Amino acid sequence: MALKRDSYYIAKIKEGDPGAYAVLVDKYKKMAFNVALQLMGSREDAEEVAQDAFLKAYQALDTYKGDAKFSTWVYRIIYNTAISRLRKKKLDVSSIDEDYSASVNIKSTQSALQELRSDERKKYLTKALQQMNAEDRTLLTLFYLEENSVEEVCEVTGLSQSNVKVKLHRARKKLYSQLETILHGELKTIL
């Protein structure tokens, strides 16, 4: 059975068929969990955030106008739910604008990564992402892993386009720095 467009299921829900929402939840649950996990850092918190966000999305479905893609609208709800939860927990979320002064040799890190097998690359990228702050992880995940456009990232995060571009640039530099440190450490253990 081929999936219909999101708008079909949204119309069904608005017509009184709440069962149609299960199709949308099933379609976006992995994405929701991944975004929540990048922000929250723990599987349990990510599952709670994703569930809360889907409940909020269902309850607010009448406010969805279709101006943005449904997935972008849900991303925004997940993002806001996670940020609210982080604030309530008073977790120390590092500022993205912190002073970044380490020099990074991006080209050598890129070539080292390209030489690794795909599964090794994924392991090192995951390890590097886990060492970054929640906002950096989220921006990189939304843009690169979930393949959202800059405009969609803006809609999700509420940041301006120029701010997203600057923060993505800084997050990429931090990611390369993390990868360089990890790969250098791995090289030392091998030799």
XYZ file of N, CA, C and O in Angstrom:
764
model
N 0.844 -1.183 0.000
C 0.000 0.000 0.000
C 0.889 1.247 0.000
O 1.714 1.436 0.875
N 0.705 2.062 -0.987
C 1.491 3.294 -1.083
C 0.932 4.342 -0.121
O -0.289 4.483 0.012
N 1.836 5.049 0.538
C 1.405 6.107 1.447
C 0.908 7.306 0.658
O 1.499 7.675 -0.352
N -0.161 7.885 1.119
C -0.676 9.099 0.497
C 0.056 10.301 1.092
O 0.780 10.183 2.052
N -0.149 11.455 0.524
C 0.457 12.684 1.033
C -0.033 12.962 2.452
O -1.127 12.565 2.828
N 0.792 13.688 3.206
C 0.431 14.043 4.580
C -0.906 14.777 4.631
O -1.705 14.568 5.547
N -1.146 15.625 3.647
C -2.380 16.433 3.635
C -3.636 15.543 3.614
O -4.665 15.899 4.191
N -3.546 14.384 2.972
C -4.669 13.451 2.935
C -5.018 12.994 4.353
O -6.189 13.007 4.757
N -3.990 12.591 5.116
C -4.220 12.093 6.470
C -4.659 13.217 7.409
O -5.492 13.007 8.284
N -4.108 14.398 7.205
C -4.506 15.542 8.028
C -5.985 15.860 7.800
O -6.734 16.102 8.751
N -6.402 15.823 6.536
C -7.817 16.066 6.220
C -8.696 15.004 6.873
O -9.767 15.322 7.418
N -8.262 13.734 6.834
C -9.026 12.653 7.456
C -9.172 12.872 8.966
O -10.238 12.646 9.530
N -8.084 13.306 9.590
C -8.118 13.556 11.040
C -9.098 14.691 11.339
O -9.920 14.591 12.253
N -9.006 15.756 10.558
C -9.893 16.909 10.775
C -11.351 16.557 10.501
O -12.247 17.178 11.045
N -11.589 15.525 9.670
C -12.950 15.056 9.388
C -13.467 14.127 10.484
O -14.595 13.658 10.419
N -12.596 13.811 11.460
C -13.048 12.997 12.586
C -12.478 11.591 12.625
O -12.986 10.745 13.361
N -11.448 11.297 11.843
C -10.828 9.975 11.847
C -9.476 10.042 12.570
O -8.433 10.202 11.938
N -9.477 9.909 13.910
C -8.215 10.014 14.655
C -7.240 8.884 14.323
O -6.042 9.009 14.533
N -7.717 7.780 13.787
C -6.855 6.661 13.421
C -5.865 7.022 12.321
O -4.802 6.411 12.212
N -6.202 8.022 11.514
C -5.306 8.447 10.436
C -4.022 9.055 11.007
O -2.995 9.071 10.320
N -4.090 9.528 12.241
C -2.902 10.132 12.857
C -1.819 9.083 13.083
O -0.623 9.397 13.044
N -2.214 7.837 13.286
C -1.249 6.758 13.496
C -0.315 6.612 12.294
O 0.867 6.308 12.459
N -0.825 6.868 11.107
C 0.000 6.781 9.899
C 1.075 7.859 9.930
O 2.249 7.602 9.631
N 0.695 9.075 10.326
C 1.667 10.176 10.403
C 2.692 9.926 11.504
O 3.881 10.184 11.315
N 2.232 9.431 12.626
C 3.155 9.127 13.727
C 4.148 8.063 13.273
O 5.357 8.201 13.488
N 3.648 7.025 12.630
C 4.520 5.959 12.153
C 5.537 6.478 11.137
O 6.700 6.098 11.157
N 5.092 7.386 10.288
C 5.965 7.946 9.240
C 7.090 8.794 9.841
O 8.213 8.787 9.349
N 6.804 9.544 10.905
C 7.762 10.507 11.448
C 8.351 10.131 12.801
O 9.143 10.887 13.361
N 8.029 8.960 13.340
C 8.488 8.625 14.693
C 10.009 8.486 14.779
O 10.608 8.911 15.763
N 10.628 7.917 13.765
C 12.084 7.767 13.798
C 12.757 9.137 13.758
O 13.679 9.421 14.521
N 12.279 10.006 12.878
C 12.813 11.365 12.767
C 12.615 12.112 14.087
O 13.522 12.770 14.575
N 11.447 11.981 14.657
C 11.139 12.669 15.915
C 12.076 12.214 17.027
O 12.622 13.033 17.767
N 12.265 10.913 17.114
C 13.147 10.374 18.145
C 14.580 10.858 17.937
O 15.245 11.261 18.890
N 15.056 10.832 16.699
C 16.436 11.259 16.417
C 16.666 12.725 16.765
O 17.689 13.072 17.359
N 15.731 13.575 16.419
C 15.865 14.999 16.745
C 15.832 15.189 18.259
O 16.661 15.901 18.825
N 14.895 14.526 18.919
C 14.786 14.640 20.380
C 16.043 14.097 21.061
O 16.528 14.685 22.034
N 16.583 13.001 20.538
C 17.785 12.410 21.123
C 18.974 13.362 21.003
O 19.762 13.490 21.937
N 19.096 14.043 19.876
C 20.192 14.985 19.692
C 20.104 16.118 20.714
O 21.118 16.596 21.214
N 18.910 16.530 21.023
C 18.738 17.620 21.986
C 18.856 17.145 23.434
O 19.489 17.793 24.250
N 18.237 16.018 23.729
C 18.131 15.580 25.116
C 19.340 14.774 25.590
O 19.685 14.809 26.758
N 19.935 14.005 24.697
C 21.119 13.236 25.064
C 20.845 11.865 25.660
O 21.730 11.036 25.711
N 19.629 11.609 26.106
C 19.324 10.277 26.645
C 18.100 9.709 25.933
O 17.177 10.437 25.574
N 18.110 8.394 25.773
C 17.027 7.719 25.045
C 15.679 7.902 25.760
O 14.666 8.134 25.105
N 15.691 7.789 27.080
C 14.440 7.893 27.838
C 13.831 9.277 27.673
O 12.624 9.410 27.417
N 14.651 10.315 27.836
C 14.153 11.683 27.683
C 13.693 11.927 26.254
O 12.680 12.596 26.025
N 14.430 11.387 25.280
C 14.069 11.570 23.873
C 12.724 10.921 23.571
O 11.893 11.498 22.854
N 12.491 9.726 24.118
C 11.210 9.050 23.904
C 10.060 9.868 24.495
O 9.010 10.015 23.859
N 10.268 10.401 25.698
C 9.232 11.227 26.337
C 8.956 12.486 25.521
O 7.799 12.857 25.322
N 10.018 13.145 25.066
C 9.858 14.368 24.278
C 9.113 14.068 22.979
O 8.197 14.794 22.597
N 9.488 12.990 22.299
C 8.836 12.632 21.035
C 7.353 12.343 21.267
O 6.492 12.823 20.519
N 7.039 11.590 22.324
C 5.634 11.286 22.631
C 4.858 12.558 22.959
O 3.749 12.760 22.466
N 5.442 13.411 23.805
C 4.791 14.675 24.154
C 4.557 15.533 22.912
O 3.502 16.148 22.753
N 5.564 15.577 22.044
C 5.461 16.400 20.835
C 4.363 15.891 19.913
O 3.593 16.690 19.357
N 4.253 14.576 19.748
C 3.188 14.036 18.897
C 1.815 14.310 19.490
O 0.866 14.597 18.762
N 1.713 14.240 20.810
C 0.447 14.557 21.468
C 0.100 16.035 21.255
O -1.036 16.374 20.900
N 1.086 16.909 21.450
C 0.868 18.344 21.231
C 0.490 18.626 19.778
O -0.390 19.449 19.507
N 1.160 17.954 18.848
C 0.859 18.154 17.420
C -0.574 17.732 17.117
O -1.293 18.426 16.393
N -0.990 16.606 17.675
C -2.358 16.135 17.452
C -3.372 17.133 18.003
O -4.342 17.479 17.332
N -3.095 17.620 19.225
C -4.021 18.555 19.858
C -4.059 19.901 19.131
O -5.065 20.594 19.185
N -2.964 20.253 18.452
C -2.886 21.545 17.769
C -3.072 21.419 16.259
O -2.830 22.370 15.520
N -3.520 20.267 15.807
C -3.627 20.037 14.363
C -4.528 21.053 13.670
O -4.307 21.404 12.507
N -5.521 21.572 14.379
C -6.396 22.597 13.793
C -5.636 23.879 13.470
O -6.059 24.656 12.621
N -4.513 24.104 14.150
C -3.737 25.327 13.882
C -2.769 25.146 12.720
O -2.190 26.120 12.247
N -2.591 23.897 12.255
C -1.690 23.645 11.126
C -2.378 24.129 9.851
O -3.432 23.639 9.460
N -1.756 25.103 9.205
C -2.347 25.731 8.014
C -1.797 25.176 6.704
O -2.306 25.480 5.645
N -0.714 24.424 6.767
C -0.149 23.872 5.546
C 0.828 24.805 4.857
O 1.233 24.545 3.723
N 1.198 25.918 5.517
C 2.166 26.854 4.930
C 3.534 26.198 4.808
O 4.263 26.444 3.858
N 3.895 25.395 5.792
C 5.166 24.649 5.781
C 4.818 23.171 5.647
O 3.667 22.773 5.853
N 5.818 22.369 5.321
C 5.582 20.922 5.261
C 5.191 20.442 6.655
O 5.630 21.005 7.659
N 4.380 19.408 6.711
C 3.962 18.856 7.995
C 5.169 18.428 8.817
O 5.226 18.660 10.019
N 6.171 17.827 8.156
C 7.363 17.375 8.880
C 8.084 18.550 9.544
O 8.546 18.440 10.674
N 8.141 19.695 8.861
C 8.786 20.888 9.426
C 7.992 21.375 10.634
O 8.567 21.761 11.649
N 6.686 21.351 10.525
C 5.815 21.779 11.622
C 6.036 20.870 12.837
O 6.169 21.344 13.967
N 6.136 19.558 12.605
C 6.362 18.607 13.697
C 7.765 18.802 14.286
O 7.939 18.770 15.501
N 8.776 19.027 13.412
C 10.132 19.311 13.901
C 10.091 20.470 14.895
O 10.731 20.436 15.938
N 9.370 21.500 14.535
C 9.289 22.702 15.375
C 8.699 22.360 16.745
O 9.188 22.823 17.776
N 7.670 21.563 16.753
C 7.033 21.165 18.016
C 7.996 20.315 18.851
O 8.127 20.510 20.063
N 8.701 19.403 18.198
C 9.682 18.563 18.903
C 10.786 19.437 19.488
O 11.156 19.289 20.655
N 11.294 20.338 18.676
C 12.369 21.235 19.104
C 11.932 22.050 20.317
O 12.628 22.113 21.330
N 10.754 22.672 20.240
C 10.255 23.499 21.345
C 9.982 22.674 22.599
O 10.259 23.117 23.718
N 9.457 21.464 22.420
C 9.189 20.580 23.557
C 10.495 20.209 24.250
O 10.595 20.242 25.481
N 11.511 19.878 23.459
C 12.810 19.505 24.031
C 13.459 20.683 24.751
O 13.982 20.526 25.857
N 13.422 21.850 24.124
C 14.021 23.040 24.745
C 13.308 23.357 26.059
O 13.961 23.656 27.064
N 11.987 23.264 26.071
C 11.230 23.504 27.312
C 11.625 22.502 28.387
O 11.809 22.859 29.550
N 11.765 21.248 28.001
C 12.152 20.210 28.960
C 13.555 20.474 29.492
O 13.809 20.310 30.680
N 14.473 20.893 28.606
C 15.838 21.196 29.043
C 15.850 22.366 30.019
O 16.583 22.350 31.008
N 15.042 23.378 29.734
C 14.971 24.531 30.643
C 14.425 24.120 32.000
O 14.905 24.578 33.033
N 13.404 23.275 31.993
C 12.816 22.819 33.251
C 13.830 22.029 34.066
O 13.858 22.122 35.277
N 14.625 21.235 33.389
C 15.643 20.445 34.086
C 16.839 21.295 34.465
O 17.729 20.843 35.174
N 16.865 22.505 33.941
C 17.962 23.441 34.191
C 19.307 22.818 33.841
O 20.287 22.970 34.576
N 19.318 22.095 32.721
C 20.574 21.518 32.262
C 21.454 22.618 31.721
O 20.986 23.616 31.208
N 22.724 22.430 31.830
C 23.674 23.401 31.316
C 23.840 23.179 29.823
O 24.536 22.275 29.395
N 23.166 24.011 29.035
C 23.267 23.923 27.587
C 24.227 25.014 27.145
O 23.981 26.194 27.338
N 25.336 24.616 26.596
C 26.361 25.574 26.184
C 25.839 26.485 25.091
O 25.073 26.076 24.241
N 26.292 27.709 25.119
C 25.909 28.664 24.083
C 26.650 28.355 22.799
O 27.830 28.050 22.810
N 25.951 28.467 21.698
C 26.573 28.211 20.398
C 27.572 29.308 20.063
O 28.473 29.111 19.265
N 27.399 30.457 20.676
C 28.245 31.600 20.347
C 29.498 31.682 21.224
O 30.161 32.711 21.231
N 29.803 30.591 21.946
C 30.987 30.645 22.787
C 32.219 30.868 21.913
O 32.233 30.540 20.735
N 33.239 31.417 22.514
C 34.451 31.741 21.769
C 35.083 30.464 21.249
O 35.336 29.532 21.992
N 35.328 30.419 19.972
C 35.925 29.246 19.347
C 37.261 29.660 18.760
O 37.326 30.390 17.794
N 38.325 29.188 19.379
C 39.630 29.660 18.937
C 40.568 28.541 18.499
O 41.670 28.813 18.058
N 40.137 27.273 18.636
C 41.033 26.178 18.258
C 41.208 26.147 16.745
O 40.267 26.361 15.998
N 42.415 25.899 16.307
C 42.630 25.800 14.867
C 42.278 24.391 14.433
O 42.567 23.426 15.127
N 41.624 24.296 13.295
C 41.144 23.018 12.822
C 41.667 22.777 11.412
O 41.542 23.627 10.554
N 42.238 21.638 11.234
C 42.713 21.281 9.904
C 41.615 20.451 9.245
O 41.627 19.230 9.291
N 40.658 21.136 8.630
C 39.464 20.493 8.091
C 39.805 19.526 6.962
O 39.302 18.422 6.905
N 40.685 19.925 6.070
C 40.993 19.081 4.913
C 41.586 17.743 5.331
O 41.209 16.706 4.806
N 42.513 17.745 6.292
C 43.118 16.477 6.701
C 42.090 15.603 7.418
O 42.103 14.385 7.275
N 41.195 16.214 8.176
C 40.160 15.447 8.861
C 39.197 14.860 7.841
O 38.793 13.702 7.957
N 38.847 15.640 6.818
C 37.951 15.137 5.775
C 38.579 13.953 5.062
O 37.927 12.950 4.816
N 39.870 14.057 4.705
C 40.492 12.944 3.991
C 40.600 11.711 4.867
O 40.436 10.598 4.388
N 40.864 11.909 6.147
C 40.936 10.760 7.055
C 39.573 10.081 7.147
O 39.479 8.848 7.143
N 38.514 10.881 7.202
C 37.169 10.318 7.275
C 36.799 9.573 5.997
O 36.149 8.539 6.037
N 37.198 10.118 4.842
C 36.854 9.492 3.569
C 37.548 8.140 3.407
O 37.057 7.278 2.694
N 38.674 7.958 4.062
C 39.397 6.697 3.956
C 38.777 5.613 4.830
O 39.053 4.435 4.644
N 37.968 5.982 5.775
C 37.345 5.012 6.668
C 36.147 4.347 5.983
O 35.491 4.945 5.137
N 35.855 3.134 6.387
C 34.660 2.460 5.885
C 33.435 3.190 6.434
O 33.481 3.878 7.439
N 32.317 3.013 5.771
C 31.076 3.708 6.121
C 30.671 3.480 7.575
O 30.292 4.416 8.268
N 30.732 2.239 8.059
C 30.319 1.974 9.438
C 31.267 2.610 10.440
O 30.852 3.086 11.500
N 32.564 2.665 10.093
C 33.522 3.338 10.962
C 33.246 4.838 10.985
O 33.309 5.473 12.032
N 32.948 5.384 9.816
C 32.625 6.812 9.719
C 31.450 7.147 10.620
O 31.480 8.128 11.356
N 30.407 6.327 10.540
C 29.208 6.565 11.345
C 29.549 6.528 12.834
O 29.084 7.349 13.607
N 30.395 5.564 13.232
C 30.784 5.437 14.641
C 31.499 6.708 15.114
O 31.189 7.247 16.174
N 32.455 7.192 14.314
C 33.217 8.380 14.701
C 32.353 9.642 14.673
O 32.475 10.501 15.551
N 31.479 9.746 13.675
C 30.582 10.909 13.614
C 29.645 10.926 14.825
O 29.435 11.980 15.436
N 29.100 9.766 15.160
C 28.208 9.679 16.318
C 28.943 10.067 17.591
O 28.436 10.827 18.418
N 30.157 9.557 17.728
C 30.971 9.864 18.916
C 31.257 11.364 19.000
O 31.153 11.974 20.067
N 31.605 11.972 17.863
C 31.892 13.406 17.831
C 30.638 14.218 18.129
O 30.690 15.190 18.891
N 29.508 13.830 17.555
C 28.259 14.551 17.799
C 27.858 14.491 19.270
O 27.362 15.469 19.824
N 28.081 13.351 19.910
C 27.711 13.199 21.316
C 28.506 14.129 22.219
O 28.052 14.484 23.300
N 29.684 14.537 21.779
C 30.521 15.416 22.587
C 30.197 16.891 22.368
O 30.787 17.751 23.008
N 29.263 17.178 21.481
C 28.912 18.565 21.185
C 27.687 18.967 22.004
O 26.958 18.122 22.508
N 27.455 20.278 22.085
C 26.282 20.715 22.835
C 25.010 20.427 22.031
O 25.054 20.155 20.832
N 23.877 20.471 22.720
C 22.599 20.068 22.135
C 22.232 20.880 20.895
O 21.750 20.324 19.910
N 22.461 22.179 20.928
C 22.060 23.006 19.791
C 22.898 22.685 18.556
O 22.367 22.569 17.447
N 24.198 22.503 18.734
C 25.062 22.137 17.603
C 24.631 20.794 17.020
O 24.512 20.645 15.802
N 24.418 19.812 17.891
C 23.987 18.482 17.435
C 22.700 18.577 16.645
O 22.554 17.965 15.593
N 21.762 19.356 17.164
C 20.464 19.468 16.524
C 20.570 20.130 15.157
O 19.992 19.650 14.184
N 21.292 21.235 15.077
C 21.441 21.922 13.794
C 22.098 21.016 12.755
O 21.635 20.938 11.604
N 23.166 20.337 13.145
C 23.854 19.434 12.220
C 22.946 18.275 11.811
O 22.919 17.880 10.646
N 22.195 17.750 12.760
C 21.285 16.644 12.461
C 20.176 17.089 11.514
O 19.898 16.417 10.519
N 19.545 18.216 11.818
C 18.464 18.707 10.965
C 18.948 18.963 9.542
O 18.282 18.590 8.575
N 20.108 19.610 9.418
C 20.580 20.014 8.100
C 21.215 18.863 7.321
O 20.883 18.625 6.167
N 22.119 18.118 7.953
C 22.865 17.098 7.225
C 22.228 15.713 7.268
O 22.127 15.042 6.246
N 21.814 15.275 8.432
C 21.295 13.918 8.545
C 19.840 13.832 8.112
O 19.440 12.881 7.448
N 19.030 14.817 8.484
C 17.621 14.821 8.092
C 17.404 15.553 6.767
O 16.298 15.599 6.246
N 18.459 16.173 6.244
C 18.477 16.845 4.939
C 17.395 17.922 4.780
O 16.745 18.028 3.749
N 17.234 18.731 5.814
C 16.336 19.881 5.724
C 17.085 21.055 5.105
O 18.293 21.182 5.271
N 16.350 21.922 4.446
C 16.963 23.127 3.884
C 17.224 24.123 5.013
O 16.688 23.978 6.120
N 18.015 25.154 4.727
C 18.270 26.205 5.721
C 16.946 26.846 6.134
O 16.713 27.114 7.318
N 16.063 27.075 5.161
C 14.762 27.678 5.459
C 13.954 26.811 6.423
O 13.320 27.316 7.349
N 13.992 25.476 6.210
C 13.259 24.578 7.092
C 13.882 24.554 8.486
O 13.160 24.515 9.484
N 15.199 24.613 8.559
C 15.874 24.670 9.859
C 15.459 25.950 10.584
O 15.229 25.940 11.796
N 15.332 27.047 9.839
C 14.875 28.320 10.426
C 13.480 28.165 11.019
O 13.212 28.640 12.126
N 12.593 27.509 10.269
C 11.227 27.316 10.754
C 11.203 26.468 12.015
O 10.434 26.732 12.935
N 12.051 25.451 12.067
C 12.085 24.560 13.226
C 12.645 25.268 14.448
O 12.099 25.188 15.543
N 13.752 25.977 14.270
C 14.454 26.555 15.417
C 14.007 27.966 15.772
O 14.282 28.443 16.862
N 13.370 28.652 14.821
C 12.970 30.036 15.064
C 14.110 31.022 14.882
O 13.982 32.196 15.197
N 15.232 30.548 14.358
C 16.394 31.408 14.124
C 16.292 32.039 12.736
O 15.632 31.503 11.857
N 16.992 33.150 12.554
C 17.016 33.778 11.232
C 17.902 32.958 10.306
O 18.737 32.168 10.750
N 17.752 33.183 9.011
C 18.523 32.441 8.022
C 20.026 32.685 8.200
O 20.819 31.754 8.171
N 20.401 33.940 8.405
C 21.827 34.238 8.569
C 22.364 33.607 9.860
O 23.489 33.109 9.896
N 21.557 33.596 10.902
C 21.961 32.999 12.167
C 22.162 31.485 12.013
O 23.126 30.923 12.531
N 21.255 30.838 11.291
C 21.382 29.393 11.061
C 22.663 29.106 10.287
O 23.413 28.189 10.624
N 22.934 29.897 9.259
C 24.141 29.680 8.452
C 25.409 29.844 9.288
O 26.327 29.031 9.198
N 25.442 30.882 10.114
C 26.614 31.120 10.962
C 26.769 29.980 11.968
O 27.867 29.450 12.164
N 25.664 29.592 12.593
C 25.725 28.534 13.605
C 26.081 27.186 12.985
O 26.811 26.402 13.590
N 25.579 26.916 11.787
C 25.955 25.687 11.090
C 27.449 25.688 10.771
O 28.123 24.673 10.931
N 27.958 26.828 10.328
C 29.381 26.947 10.020
C 30.217 26.673 11.278
O 31.172 25.897 11.247
N 29.846 27.288 12.374
C 30.577 27.092 13.633
C 30.453 25.654 14.125
O 31.425 25.070 14.619
N 29.253 25.094 13.993
C 29.040 23.713 14.431
C 29.868 22.742 13.596
O 30.430 21.777 14.124
N 29.963 23.001 12.299
C 30.800 22.160 11.421
C 32.259 22.216 11.853
O 32.945 21.192 11.918
N 32.737 23.422 12.162
C 34.128 23.573 12.609
C 34.352 22.799 13.904
O 35.373 22.130 14.067
N 33.389 22.896 14.822
C 33.510 22.165 16.085
C 33.472 20.662 15.842
O 34.215 19.910 16.480
N 32.616 20.230 14.906
C 32.530 18.809 14.581
C 33.862 18.314 14.024
O 34.360 17.267 14.430
N 34.444 19.067 13.100
C 35.740 18.677 12.546
C 36.813 18.633 13.627
O 37.660 17.744 13.635
N 36.757 19.574 14.542
C 37.727 19.587 15.636
C 37.561 18.338 16.506
O 38.546 17.693 16.883
N 36.307 18.005 16.813
C 36.032 16.793 17.601
C 36.521 15.546 16.871
O 37.139 14.672 17.466
N 36.244 15.493 15.569
C 36.671 14.337 14.770
C 38.189 14.231 14.726
O 38.739 13.140 14.832
N 38.833 15.371 14.582
C 40.290 15.381 14.538
C 40.865 14.834 15.850
O 41.776 14.009 15.851
N 40.296 15.256 16.967
C 40.739 14.784 18.279
C 40.501 13.281 18.422
O 41.388 12.544 18.873
N 39.316 12.838 18.034
C 38.973 11.416 18.146
C 39.874 10.578 17.247
O 40.424 9.564 17.679
N 40.017 11.007 15.998
C 40.831 10.236 15.049
C 42.301 10.227 15.460
O 42.973 9.208 15.319
N 42.774 11.344 15.994
C 44.157 11.412 16.453
C 44.362 10.442 17.620
O 45.354 9.731 17.700
N 43.394 10.417 18.537
C 43.443 9.505 19.685
C 43.411 8.054 19.239
O 44.139 7.210 19.776
N 42.563 7.749 18.260
C 42.482 6.377 17.735
C 43.803 5.987 17.083
O 44.263 4.861 17.232
N 44.394 6.907 16.363
C 45.667 6.639 15.681
C 46.760 6.318 16.701
O 47.545 5.400 16.505
N 46.759 7.064 17.812
C 47.761 6.825 18.863
C 47.599 5.434 19.462
O 48.602 4.785 19.772
N 46.350 4.977 19.638
C 46.143 3.651 20.239
C 46.537 2.540 19.281
O 46.931 1.459 19.714
N 46.420 2.797 17.986
C 46.794 1.783 16.989
C 48.309 1.676 16.899
O 48.864 0.600 16.802
N 48.987 2.832 16.907
C 50.439 2.854 16.789
C 51.013 2.646 18.140
O 51.801 2.162 18.638
